[in-house]
PDB file of C-alpha atoms in Angstrom:
ATOM      1  CA  ASP A   4     -24.032   4.751  64.681  1.00 78.00           C
ATOM      2  CA  GLU A   5     -21.931   3.509  67.726  1.00 89.00           C
ATOM      3  CA  HIS A   6     -18.683   4.614  65.874  1.00 95.00           C
ATOM      4  CA  VAL A   7     -19.564   8.318  65.744  1.00 97.00           C
ATOM      5  CA  TYR A   8     -16.821  10.556  67.187  1.00 97.00           C
ATOM      6  CA  ALA A   9     -16.470  14.188  68.007  1.00 96.00           C
ATOM      7  CA  LEU A  10     -13.696  16.622  66.796  1.00 95.00           C
ATOM      8  CA  GLU A  11     -13.038  20.348  67.300  1.00 95.00           C
ATOM      9  CA  ILE A  12     -12.494  22.488  64.221  1.00 92.00           C
ATOM     10  CA  ALA A  13      -9.086  24.333  64.149  1.00 90.00           C
ATOM     11  CA  GLY A  14      -8.458  26.990  61.537  1.00 88.00           C
ATOM     12  CA  ASP A  15     -10.620  28.803  59.098  1.00 89.00           C
ATOM     13  CA  SER A  16     -10.535  26.781  55.906  1.00 82.00           C
ATOM     14  CA  MET A  17     -14.252  25.907  56.322  1.00 85.00           C
ATOM     15  CA  LEU A  18     -15.535  29.436  57.105  1.00 90.00           C
ATOM     16  CA  PRO A  19     -18.299  30.474  56.936  1.00 90.00           C
ATOM     17  CA  ALA A  20     -19.815  26.973  57.592  1.00 90.00           C
ATOM     18  CA  TYR A  21     -17.462  25.987  60.460  1.00 92.00           C
ATOM     19  CA  ARG A  22     -15.554  28.365  62.654  1.00 93.00           C
ATOM     20  CA  ASP A  23     -12.394  27.703  64.742  1.00 93.00           C
ATOM     21  CA  GLY A  24     -13.603  26.051  67.952  1.00 94.00           C
ATOM     22  CA  ASP A  25     -16.808  24.493  66.532  1.00 95.00           C
ATOM     23  CA  ARG A  26     -17.365  20.881  67.477  1.00 96.00           C
ATOM     24  CA  ILE A  27     -18.469  18.385  64.879  1.00 96.00           C
ATOM     25  CA  LEU A  28     -19.761  14.846  65.097  1.00 97.00           C
ATOM     26  CA  VAL A  29     -18.228  12.500  62.430  1.00 98.00           C
ATOM     27  CA  SER A  30     -19.677   9.156  61.308  1.00 98.00           C
ATOM     28  CA  PRO A  31     -17.223   6.634  59.817  1.00 97.00           C
ATOM     29  CA  GLY A  32     -20.114   4.492  58.653  1.00 95.00           C
ATOM     30  CA  ALA A  33     -22.191   7.077  56.789  1.00 96.00           C
ATOM     31  CA  ASN A  34     -22.241   6.771  52.997  1.00 96.00           C
ATOM     32  CA  LEU A  35     -20.425   9.489  51.087  1.00 97.00           C
ATOM     33  CA  ARG A  36     -22.137  11.609  48.436  1.00 97.00           C
ATOM     34  CA  ARG A  37     -21.050  14.675  46.351  1.00 97.00           C
ATOM     35  CA  GLY A  38     -21.528  17.780  48.447  1.00 97.00           C
ATOM     36  CA  ASP A  39     -20.991  16.143  51.819  1.00 97.00           C
ATOM     37  CA  ARG A  40     -18.757  17.690  54.321  1.00 96.00           C
ATOM     38  CA  LEU A  41     -16.013  15.333  55.448  1.00 96.00           C
ATOM     39  CA  VAL A  42     -13.117  14.774  57.725  1.00 96.00           C
ATOM     40  CA  VAL A  43     -10.193  13.457  55.675  1.00 97.00           C
ATOM     41  CA  LYS A  44      -7.000  12.009  56.854  1.00 97.00           C
ATOM     42  CA  THR A  45      -4.173  11.542  54.400  1.00 98.00           C
ATOM     43  CA  ARG A  46      -1.575   8.776  54.792  1.00 98.00           C
ATOM     44  CA  GLN A  47       1.017  11.492  55.588  1.00 97.00           C
ATOM     45  CA  GLY A  48      -1.070  12.298  58.726  1.00 97.00           C
ATOM     46  CA  GLU A  49      -2.714  15.532  57.616  1.00 94.00           C
ATOM     47  CA  VAL A  50      -6.286  15.937  58.854  1.00 92.00           C
ATOM     48  CA  MET A  51      -8.663  18.345  57.249  1.00 91.00           C
ATOM     49  CA  ALA A  52     -12.384  19.216  57.051  1.00 91.00           C
ATOM     50  CA  LYS A  53     -13.503  19.680  53.350  1.00 93.00           C
ATOM     51  CA  GLN A  54     -16.438  19.282  51.099  1.00 96.00           C
ATOM     52  CA  LEU A  55     -16.587  16.221  48.706  1.00 98.00           C
ATOM     53  CA  ASN A  56     -16.556  17.513  45.146  1.00 98.00           C
ATOM     54  CA  ARG A  57     -15.883  14.344  43.211  1.00 97.00           C
ATOM     55  CA  LEU A  58     -15.097  10.778  44.098  1.00 97.00           C
ATOM     56  CA  THR A  59     -14.032   8.120  41.612  1.00 96.00           C
ATOM     57  CA  ALA A  60     -12.550   4.658  41.943  1.00 95.00           C
ATOM     58  CA  GLN A  61      -9.009   6.111  42.018  1.00 97.00           C
ATOM     59  CA  HIS A  62      -9.323   9.766  42.860  1.00 97.00           C
ATOM     60  CA  VAL A  63     -10.995  12.286  45.201  1.00 98.00           C
ATOM     61  CA  GLU A  64     -11.518  16.035  44.774  1.00 98.00           C
ATOM     62  CA  LEU A  65     -12.107  18.108  47.929  1.00 97.00           C
ATOM     63  CA  ARG A  66     -13.434  21.688  48.070  1.00 95.00           C
ATOM     64  CA  SER A  67     -12.611  24.338  50.613  1.00 91.00           C
ATOM     65  CA  LEU A  68     -15.582  26.398  51.571  1.00 87.00           C
ATOM     66  CA  ASN A  69     -13.460  29.370  52.216  1.00 91.00           C
ATOM     67  CA  PRO A  70     -12.289  30.855  48.910  1.00 91.00           C
ATOM     68  CA  ALA A  71      -8.941  31.932  50.433  1.00 93.00           C
ATOM     69  CA  TYR A  72      -8.040  28.169  50.380  1.00 92.00           C
ATOM     70  CA  LYS A  73      -7.318  26.156  47.280  1.00 94.00           C
ATOM     71  CA  ASP A  74      -9.390  23.002  46.467  1.00 95.00           C
ATOM     72  CA  MET A  75      -7.405  19.801  46.767  1.00 97.00           C
ATOM     73  CA  SER A  76      -7.237  16.400  45.015  1.00 97.00           C
ATOM     74  CA  PHE A  77      -5.712  13.115  46.042  1.00 98.00           C
ATOM     75  CA  ALA A  78      -5.276   9.655  44.721  1.00 98.00           C
ATOM     76  CA  LEU A  79      -7.473   7.347  46.857  1.00 97.00           C
ATOM     77  CA  ALA A  80      -4.307   5.443  47.722  1.00 98.00           C
ATOM     78  CA  ASP A  81      -3.014   8.516  49.568  1.00 98.00           C
ATOM     79  CA  ILE A  82      -6.132   8.662  51.821  1.00 98.00           C
ATOM     80  CA  ALA A  83      -6.250   6.937  55.142  1.00 98.00           C
ATOM     81  CA  PHE A  84      -9.956   7.708  55.696  1.00 98.00           C
ATOM     82  CA  MET A  85     -12.907   9.919  54.722  1.00 98.00           C
ATOM     83  CA  HIS A  86     -15.623  10.302  57.269  1.00 98.00           C
ATOM     84  CA  ARG A  87     -18.920  12.271  56.902  1.00 98.00           C
ATOM     85  CA  ILE A  88     -19.645  15.187  59.222  1.00 97.00           C
ATOM     86  CA  VAL A  89     -23.190  14.619  60.477  1.00 96.00           C
ATOM     87  CA  TRP A  90     -23.628  17.395  63.034  1.00 96.00           C
ATOM     88  CA  VAL A  91     -21.945  20.603  64.231  1.00 93.00           C
ATOM     89  CA  SER A  92     -22.330  22.618  67.490  1.00 90.00           C
ATOM     90  CA  GLN A  93     -21.616  26.301  67.003  1.00 77.00           C
TER      91      GLN A  93
END
């Protein structure tokens, strides 16, 4: 995928899977499935790494792997993009 890009994880909401400072490769073109780990950007500009719990035509539910953080849900209209994480360097 020529559109793959890299990001660095900041924070601990994805512990134990991803740690602060880990680098991830993200594919905007990859199909999304339940259980995939994603980079999500809201229309308000918040960027987060979460796990896809549920996706409907109008709604998305995201799960934090770290139990110290709450799961989140958004109307799809509030999401700028959701891109699948395809690789991590730890």
